[in-house]
Tab-separated table of C-alpha atoms and ligand atoms in Angstrom:
chain	number	residue	atom	x	y	z
A	1	MET	CA	145.970	39.390	87.568
A	2	GLY	CA	146.340	37.593	84.511
A	3	THR	CA	144.457	38.720	80.938
A	4	VAL	CA	144.871	38.501	78.502
A	5	ALA	CA	143.303	40.196	75.014
A	6	ALA	CA	143.863	39.617	71.448
A	7	HIS	CA	141.519	41.611	69.431
A	8	GLY	CA	141.241	41.391	65.381
A	9	LEU	CA	144.921	40.022	64.999
A	10	ARG	CA	145.535	39.771	61.300
A	11	LYS	CA	148.928	38.923	59.587
A	12	SER	CA	150.217	37.447	56.987
A	13	PHE	CA	152.902	35.373	55.212
A	14	ASP	CA	153.659	36.148	51.364
A	15	LYS	CA	149.971	34.597	50.555
A	16	VAL	CA	148.921	32.783	53.106
A	17	GLN	CA	147.069	34.957	55.226
A	18	ALA	CA	147.641	33.480	58.280
A	19	LEU	CA	145.172	35.008	60.887
A	20	ASP	CA	142.148	36.600	59.509
A	21	GLY	CA	141.111	38.592	62.648
A	22	VAL	CA	140.831	36.576	65.462
A	23	THR	CA	139.788	37.245	68.635
A	24	LEU	CA	140.360	35.796	72.449
A	25	ASP	CA	139.526	37.178	75.542
A	26	VAL	CA	141.666	35.106	77.801
A	27	PRO	CA	140.640	35.654	81.279
A	28	ASP	CA	142.365	35.570	84.382
A	29	GLY	CA	143.292	32.288	86.267
A	30	SER	CA	141.644	30.958	83.589
A	31	PHE	CA	142.828	27.423	81.011
A	32	PHE	CA	141.769	28.645	78.055
A	33	VAL	CA	142.369	26.369	75.076
A	34	VAL	CA	143.145	27.564	71.344
A	35	LEU	CA	141.895	24.131	69.342
A	36	GLY	CA	142.862	23.837	65.271
A	37	PRO	CA	144.047	21.704	63.227
A	38	SER	CA	147.258	22.448	61.747
A	39	GLY	CA	148.524	25.569	59.474
A	40	ALA	CA	144.892	27.078	61.634
A	41	GLY	CA	147.439	29.562	63.225
A	42	LYS	CA	148.026	28.475	66.520
A	43	THR	CA	151.187	29.753	66.872
A	44	THR	CA	151.509	32.929	64.871
A	45	THR	CA	148.378	33.190	67.483
A	46	LEU	CA	150.952	32.808	70.485
A	47	ARG	CA	153.771	34.519	69.104
A	48	ALA	CA	151.622	38.004	68.243
A	49	ILE	CA	151.140	36.984	71.909
A	50	ALA	CA	153.892	37.027	73.202
A	51	GLY	CA	155.300	40.376	70.747
A	52	LEU	CA	157.559	37.692	68.346
A	53	GLU	CA	155.593	38.606	65.436
A	54	LYS	CA	155.268	41.527	64.286
A	55	LEU	CA	150.893	42.375	63.536
A	56	ASP	CA	149.205	43.731	59.848
A	57	ALA	CA	146.191	44.484	62.687
A	58	GLY	CA	145.274	44.584	66.100
A	59	SER	CA	145.702	44.478	69.482
A	60	VAL	CA	146.875	42.806	72.532
A	61	HIS	CA	146.326	44.478	75.770
A	62	LEU	CA	146.938	42.061	79.258
A	63	ASP	CA	145.347	42.857	82.169
A	64	GLY	CA	144.440	45.847	80.302
A	65	ARG	CA	146.253	47.651	79.434
A	66	ASP	CA	147.490	48.174	75.741
A	67	ALA	CA	151.008	45.896	75.378
A	68	THR	CA	150.396	45.733	70.809
A	69	GLY	CA	153.559	47.739	70.579
A	70	ASP	CA	155.786	45.638	73.800
A	71	THR	CA	159.184	44.095	72.694
A	72	PRO	CA	158.576	40.110	74.699
A	73	ALA	CA	160.609	40.803	77.912
A	74	ALA	CA	157.698	43.861	78.546
A	75	ARG	CA	155.386	41.662	78.172
A	76	ASP	CA	155.827	38.612	81.207
A	77	LEU	CA	155.066	35.735	79.147
A	78	ALA	CA	156.392	32.715	79.053
A	79	MET	CA	156.070	30.759	76.399
A	80	VAL	CA	156.333	27.000	77.071
A	81	PHE	CA	156.779	24.661	73.553
A	82	GLN	CA	156.651	21.721	71.860
A	83	ASN	CA	159.946	21.558	71.980
A	84	TYR	CA	161.514	22.471	74.763
A	85	ALA	CA	165.890	21.265	75.465
A	86	LEU	CA	166.759	20.575	78.490
A	87	TYR	CA	171.314	22.174	79.026
A	88	PRO	CA	172.576	17.872	78.672
A	89	ARG	CA	175.399	19.324	81.593
A	90	ARG	CA	173.359	20.935	83.656
A	91	THR	CA	171.065	18.497	87.082
A	92	ALA	CA	167.386	18.944	87.317
A	93	TYR	CA	167.432	21.141	89.951
A	94	GLU	CA	170.264	23.632	88.385
A	95	ASN	CA	167.911	23.173	84.712
A	96	ILE	CA	165.198	23.798	86.808
A	97	ALA	CA	167.194	27.019	88.528
A	98	SER	CA	167.946	28.981	85.962
A	99	PRO	CA	165.048	30.793	85.136
A	100	LEU	CA	165.742	31.998	88.360
A	101	ARG	CA	169.048	32.628	88.748
A	102	ALA	CA	168.958	34.678	84.955
A	103	ARG	CA	166.394	36.759	87.043
A	104	ARG	CA	169.267	36.690	90.046
A	105	CYS	CA	167.213	35.774	92.731
A	106	SER	CA	168.285	34.588	96.076
A	107	SER	CA	169.726	30.955	96.523
A	108	SER	CA	166.334	30.409	99.416
A	109	GLU	CA	164.410	31.773	96.814
A	110	ILE	CA	164.810	29.354	94.185
A	111	ALA	CA	165.653	26.538	96.512
A	112	ALA	CA	162.151	27.898	97.326
A	113	ALA	CA	160.928	28.248	93.959
A	114	VAL	CA	162.112	24.300	92.340
A	115	ASP	CA	161.394	22.760	95.565
A	116	ARG	CA	157.438	23.419	95.257
A	117	MET	CA	157.793	23.110	91.287
A	118	SER	CA	159.286	19.834	91.397
A	119	SER	CA	157.037	18.602	94.218
A	120	LEU	CA	154.765	19.329	92.201
A	121	LEU	CA	155.277	17.674	88.882
A	122	HIS	CA	156.454	14.129	91.338
A	123	ILE	CA	159.822	14.656	90.860
A	124	GLU	CA	161.724	15.248	93.646
A	125	ARG	CA	163.893	11.974	93.314
A	126	LEU	CA	165.688	13.237	90.022
A	127	LEU	CA	166.600	16.524	91.045
A	128	GLN	CA	170.489	16.323	91.321
A	129	ARG	CA	170.566	13.937	87.664
A	130	ARG	CA	171.750	15.074	84.338
A	131	PRO	CA	168.972	14.386	82.105
A	132	ALA	CA	171.249	11.650	80.309
A	133	GLN	CA	170.273	9.683	83.038
A	134	LEU	CA	166.190	11.269	82.899
A	135	SER	CA	163.252	8.936	79.981
A	136	GLY	CA	161.732	10.725	78.203
A	137	GLY	CA	159.060	11.795	80.494
A	138	GLU	CA	160.627	12.654	83.086
A	139	MET	CA	162.940	15.121	80.381
A	140	GLN	CA	159.508	16.478	79.907
A	141	ARG	CA	158.578	17.349	83.091
A	142	VAL	CA	161.484	18.623	84.613
A	143	ALA	CA	161.110	20.731	80.998
A	144	LEU	CA	158.252	21.185	82.270
A	145	ALA	CA	158.774	22.734	86.056
A	146	ARG	CA	160.945	25.113	84.080
A	147	ALA	CA	159.577	26.433	82.103
A	148	LEU	CA	156.333	26.769	85.053
A	149	VAL	CA	158.422	27.741	87.589
A	150	ARG	CA	158.577	31.889	86.925
A	151	SER	CA	155.621	33.970	88.080
A	152	PRO	CA	155.289	35.582	84.842
A	153	ARG	CA	151.062	37.284	84.408
A	154	ALA	CA	150.761	34.180	81.704
A	155	PHE	CA	151.495	31.132	80.757
A	156	LEU	CA	151.573	30.789	76.343
A	157	MET	CA	152.062	27.508	76.002
A	158	ASP	CA	152.410	25.525	72.406
A	159	GLU	CA	151.938	21.754	72.235
A	160	PRO	CA	153.845	20.847	74.775
A	161	LEU	CA	152.658	17.161	74.791
A	162	THR	CA	152.921	16.000	72.156
A	163	ASN	CA	156.376	14.268	72.217
A	164	LEU	CA	154.373	12.035	75.008
A	165	ASP	CA	153.541	8.741	74.804
A	166	LEU	CA	149.304	8.428	74.701
A	167	LYS	CA	149.702	6.413	78.270
A	168	LEU	CA	152.044	9.847	79.756
A	169	ARG	CA	150.338	11.859	77.548
A	170	VAL	CA	147.202	11.307	79.392
A	171	GLU	CA	148.838	11.056	82.492
A	172	MET	CA	150.378	14.969	81.944
A	173	ARG	CA	146.333	15.715	80.901
A	174	THR	CA	145.385	15.630	85.298
A	175	GLU	CA	148.616	16.737	85.959
A	176	LEU	CA	148.518	19.895	84.103
A	177	THR	CA	145.102	20.863	84.822
A	178	ARG	CA	146.321	20.074	88.393
A	179	ILE	CA	149.411	22.662	88.581
A	180	HIS	CA	146.974	24.825	87.282
A	181	ARG	CA	144.758	24.925	90.027
A	182	SER	CA	146.882	24.924	92.201
A	183	LEU	CA	149.257	27.719	90.736
A	184	GLY	CA	146.347	29.766	90.165
A	185	ALA	CA	147.818	30.606	86.222
A	186	THR	CA	146.292	32.340	83.284
A	187	PHE	CA	147.253	29.939	80.785
A	188	LEU	CA	146.484	29.940	77.472
A	189	TYR	CA	147.422	26.732	75.193
A	190	VAL	CA	147.485	25.651	71.836
A	191	THR	CA	146.354	22.051	70.437
A	192	ASN	CA	144.927	20.097	67.725
A	193	ASP	CA	144.007	17.030	70.160
A	194	GLN	CA	140.198	17.773	70.684
A	195	VAL	CA	140.357	14.850	73.793
A	196	GLU	CA	143.527	17.085	75.272
A	197	ALA	CA	140.411	20.703	74.278
A	198	LEU	CA	137.491	18.774	75.839
A	199	SER	CA	139.064	17.162	78.892
A	200	MET	CA	141.502	20.634	80.636
A	201	ALA	CA	140.269	23.566	78.976
A	202	ASP	CA	137.664	26.052	80.862
A	203	GLN	CA	136.958	27.987	77.329
A	204	VAL	CA	137.855	27.058	74.362
A	205	ALA	CA	138.475	28.712	71.085
A	206	VAL	CA	138.307	27.313	67.557
A	207	LEU	CA	140.199	28.137	64.688
A	208	LYS	CA	140.408	27.391	61.152
A	209	GLU	CA	142.548	28.657	58.707
A	210	GLY	CA	142.962	31.722	60.521
A	211	LYS	CA	139.755	32.789	62.602
A	212	VAL	CA	137.601	32.065	65.541
A	213	GLN	CA	134.744	29.408	64.927
A	214	GLN	CA	133.335	29.324	68.310
A	215	VAL	CA	134.481	30.248	71.952
A	216	GLY	CA	132.806	28.146	74.681
A	217	THR	CA	132.892	25.571	77.687
A	218	PRO	CA	133.949	22.582	76.367
A	219	THR	CA	130.082	21.270	76.701
A	220	GLU	CA	128.932	24.027	74.975
A	221	VAL	CA	131.053	23.140	72.105
A	222	TYR	CA	130.565	19.506	71.349
A	223	GLU	CA	126.753	20.146	72.260
A	224	ARG	CA	125.849	22.731	70.517
A	225	PRO	CA	128.405	23.354	67.560
A	226	ALA	CA	128.465	26.718	65.878
A	227	ASN	CA	128.718	25.839	62.614
A	228	ARG	CA	128.838	22.055	60.857
A	229	TRP	CA	132.657	22.247	60.739
A	230	VAL	CA	132.674	22.548	65.133
A	231	ALA	CA	130.879	20.029	65.005
A	232	GLY	CA	132.563	17.413	62.443
A	233	PHE	CA	135.877	18.634	64.561
A	234	VAL	CA	134.594	17.958	68.141
A	235	GLY	CA	133.831	14.129	68.691
A	236	SER	CA	135.402	11.417	68.007
A	237	PRO	CA	134.493	9.162	65.693
A	238	PRO	CA	133.346	12.391	63.882
A	239	ILE	CA	129.876	13.033	63.883
A	240	SER	CA	127.426	11.707	61.143
A	241	LEU	CA	125.855	14.123	58.524
A	242	LEU	CA	123.426	13.245	55.799
A	243	ALA	CA	121.827	15.282	53.408
A	244	CYS	CA	118.126	16.000	54.182
A	245	ARG	CA	115.349	19.028	53.572
A	246	ALA	CA	112.158	19.684	55.954
A	247	GLU	CA	108.831	18.994	54.796
A	248	GLY	CA	105.685	19.805	56.670
A	249	ASP	CA	106.100	17.998	60.362
A	250	ARG	CA	108.440	15.682	58.049
A	251	LEU	CA	112.632	16.109	57.208
A	252	VAL	CA	113.344	13.876	54.276
A	253	GLY	CA	117.082	12.938	53.444
A	254	ALA	CA	118.264	12.822	50.277
A	255	GLU	CA	118.152	9.372	50.181
A	256	GLY	CA	114.923	9.083	50.618
A	257	TRP	CA	114.252	8.185	54.207
A	258	THR	CA	111.817	10.456	56.599
A	259	LEU	CA	112.151	11.758	60.130
A	260	PRO	CA	110.003	13.125	62.119
A	261	ARG	CA	110.995	16.190	62.219
A	262	PRO	CA	112.358	17.827	65.651
A	263	ARG	CA	109.797	20.189	67.421
A	264	TRP	CA	113.500	22.645	67.884
A	265	THR	CA	114.451	23.593	64.384
A	266	THR	CA	114.006	27.080	62.937
A	267	ALA	CA	114.477	26.372	59.556
A	268	GLU	CA	112.053	26.450	56.862
A	269	ASP	CA	111.150	23.942	55.021
A	270	GLY	CA	112.329	23.087	51.501
A	271	ARG	CA	115.696	24.489	52.737
A	272	ALA	CA	118.833	22.536	52.019
A	273	LEU	CA	119.525	20.616	55.072
A	274	LEU	CA	122.208	18.644	57.073
A	275	LEU	CA	121.038	16.753	60.265
A	276	GLY	CA	124.517	16.250	62.470
A	277	LEU	CA	123.935	12.849	64.336
A	278	ARG	CA	126.415	12.109	66.933
A	279	ALA	CA	127.416	8.358	67.751
A	280	GLU	CA	126.687	8.622	71.298
A	281	ASP	CA	122.743	9.399	70.140
A	282	LEU	CA	122.339	6.746	67.673
A	283	SER	CA	121.113	2.808	68.331
A	284	VAL	CA	120.941	-0.150	67.090
A	285	GLU	CA	120.108	-1.867	69.808
A	286	GLN	CA	116.847	0.074	70.278
A	287	ARG	CA	114.204	0.552	69.208
A	288	GLY	CA	112.385	3.502	69.069
A	289	ASP	CA	109.134	5.791	66.847
A	290	ALA	CA	112.292	8.074	64.387
A	291	ALA	CA	114.002	4.995	62.830
A	292	LEU	CA	116.789	5.683	59.901
A	293	PRO	CA	116.882	1.720	57.647
A	294	GLY	CA	120.166	0.659	56.467
A	295	GLU	CA	122.616	-2.191	56.667
A	296	LEU	CA	125.765	-3.043	58.694
A	297	TYR	CA	128.998	-1.832	56.370
A	298	GLY	CA	131.767	-2.560	59.398
A	299	LEU	CA	132.258	-3.269	63.056
A	300	GLU	CA	134.869	-1.296	64.127
A	301	PRO	CA	135.468	-2.982	67.801
A	302	LEU	CA	137.464	-0.583	70.789
A	303	GLY	CA	137.039	-2.278	73.657
A	304	ASP	CA	134.999	-0.472	75.920
A	305	ARG	CA	132.649	0.214	72.849
A	306	THR	CA	132.078	-0.841	69.302
A	307	VAL	CA	131.813	1.571	66.399
A	308	VAL	CA	129.408	0.180	64.238
A	309	ASP	CA	129.007	1.815	60.894
A	310	VAL	CA	125.993	1.321	59.128
A	311	ARG	CA	124.807	2.487	55.948
A	312	VAL	CA	122.067	4.305	54.600
A	313	GLY	CA	122.389	4.885	50.859
A	314	THR	CA	125.395	6.716	49.127
A	315	GLU	CA	126.580	7.728	53.409
A	316	ILE	CA	127.311	6.011	56.625
A	317	LEU	CA	126.500	6.045	59.864
A	318	LYS	CA	128.569	5.895	62.929
A	319	VAL	CA	126.519	4.311	65.714
A	320	LYS	CA	127.913	3.770	69.118
A	321	ALA	CA	126.493	0.141	70.824
A	322	ARG	CA	128.148	-2.467	73.129
A	323	PRO	CA	131.706	-3.966	72.463
A	324	THR	CA	129.351	-7.632	72.177
A	325	VAL	CA	127.045	-5.897	69.495
A	326	THR	CA	127.288	-9.173	66.417
A	327	GLY	CA	126.230	-8.509	62.559
A	328	THR	CA	127.100	-9.408	58.906
A	329	GLN	CA	127.995	-7.282	56.928
A	330	GLY	CA	125.266	-5.992	54.286
A	331	GLU	CA	122.683	-7.333	57.324
A	332	ARG	CA	119.171	-4.851	56.829
A	333	LEU	CA	119.647	-2.476	60.779
A	334	GLN	CA	116.887	0.095	61.602
A	335	VAL	CA	119.159	2.837	63.410
A	336	THR	CA	117.316	5.117	65.864
A	337	VAL	CA	117.688	8.270	65.847
A	338	ASP	CA	117.385	10.433	69.589
A	339	LEU	CA	116.568	13.374	68.286
A	340	ASP	CA	116.232	16.236	70.964
A	341	ARG	CA	120.230	15.323	70.027
A	342	ALA	CA	120.458	16.302	66.776
A	343	HIS	CA	121.578	18.644	65.252
A	344	LEU	CA	120.883	20.452	62.015
A	345	PHE	CA	122.881	22.707	60.084
A	346	ASP	CA	122.260	24.946	56.606
A	347	ALA	CA	123.451	22.483	53.640
A	348	GLY	CA	125.029	26.510	52.179
A	349	THR	CA	126.516	28.341	55.397
A	350	GLY	CA	127.383	25.380	57.410
A	351	LEU	CA	125.486	27.168	61.046
A	352	SER	CA	123.861	25.591	62.940
A	353	LEU	CA	119.964	26.032	63.327
A	354	SER	CA	119.813	24.535	66.180
A	355	ARG	CA	117.438	26.079	68.891
A	356	ALA	CA	119.547	28.830	70.641
A	357	GLY	CA	120.085	27.703	74.652
A	358	ARG	CA	119.243	23.811	73.484
B	1	LIG	N1	157.184	32.308	58.949
B	1	LIG	C1	156.235	31.593	58.149
B	1	LIG	N2	156.787	31.777	56.995
B	1	LIG	C2	155.139	32.152	56.233
B	1	LIG	N3	154.100	30.945	56.315
B	1	LIG	C3	154.447	30.951	57.750
B	1	LIG	C4	155.145	31.037	58.827
B	1	LIG	N4	154.459	31.074	59.691
B	1	LIG	C5	153.285	30.118	59.248
B	1	LIG	N5	152.921	30.104	58.067
B	1	LIG	C6	151.716	29.694	57.675
B	1	LIG	O1	151.117	30.417	58.569
B	1	LIG	C7	150.094	29.471	58.673
B	1	LIG	C8	149.764	29.197	60.204
B	1	LIG	O2	150.692	28.786	60.570
B	1	LIG	P1	151.369	28.005	61.808
B	1	LIG	O3	152.194	28.313	62.622
B	1	LIG	O4	149.941	29.487	63.068
B	1	LIG	O5	149.970	26.831	62.248
B	1	LIG	P2	149.412	26.007	63.777
B	1	LIG	O6	147.992	26.517	64.305
B	1	LIG	O7	150.221	26.261	65.135
B	1	LIG	O8	149.746	24.659	62.675
B	1	LIG	P3	150.324	23.651	63.560
B	1	LIG	O9	149.403	22.971	64.365
B	1	LIG	O10	151.225	21.999	62.527
B	1	LIG	O11	151.252	23.689	64.928
B	1	LIG	C9	149.978	28.340	57.586
B	1	LIG	O12	148.880	28.596	56.971
B	1	LIG	C10	151.695	28.022	58.038
B	1	LIG	O13	152.083	28.124	57.132
B	2	LIG	MG1	152.505	25.153	65.516
């Protein structure tokens, strides 16, 4: 078993409210990701769950038992840090074996565990080398093997891929998902990288300034963001947000444009709104009934696609287009909007007004 339930965690450092009532329910065997920008409280949350940080309020239950007052050792959680140093004079094998030696496991148990972990991480051929004889990515794999060789109640991972180059990060994302599946263990993983979160997680909790903004599957968080902040933080290029209000059967932009009012919105007339449009739900290449007039502001070729920046009044819309798209700056354009996929937020509270379950 490996359920982790953190309820109402509060922690302040001097004047900083690092955790402001964080609640997370991590199911046994899940890959649960806490996603948030720098300073959101991710590391503090993990440290509090591990028992390394004394809480001002809140509780931590492990496998249904109150562990709030337990020592870190009694909690039986493994913490994997962003920077984990290997013992330089020991071979990769001895590095991986060290947590088991500290627990006085037998040599045959150790050999079996190191074998299994090194095959999962594809480092069998590196076991007799010392850290100085390994590349950065190989060292990272050895360090990860050393962290994963134990069988704790759950693994708490603090941005373990941050120090890798982009190619290796992408590779390790796939590897970690595979390792998670084969270990069947609970992973509580924190990151500021939304691609990592969306690609690996079963469940994502989005954290901002010590408060959980939303918990859901990657699809739910992307497709049905609870508020404008989550909508803006998750997704690349970022969602475009246009000020508008509902008037009868139209949405009227602060810049004078109008669009048909989406059938699904509950917003009453006159309320100040933000219309959220993702780049892939906009087009400068197709014609549709719902369109915004604008002018070409810039082109950002990204290889497999080009992001077209279109100025609508004083606001810039980011539109996904084919890589072959061309145009000149200032050229007049129509941006076709897929209103079924658009989002509406209250401009004051920022909360989503999109139809529930959409
Ligand atoms: N020991 C400390 N003393 C004072 N302030 C702290 C301490 N630890 C964290 N903080 C503050 O608490 C807030 C949350 O910090 P935390 O390290 O949890 O953020 P994080 O989400 O892990 O950020 P990052 O992505 O940069 O690692 C920050 O404002 C930070 O400055
Ligand atoms: Mg941190």
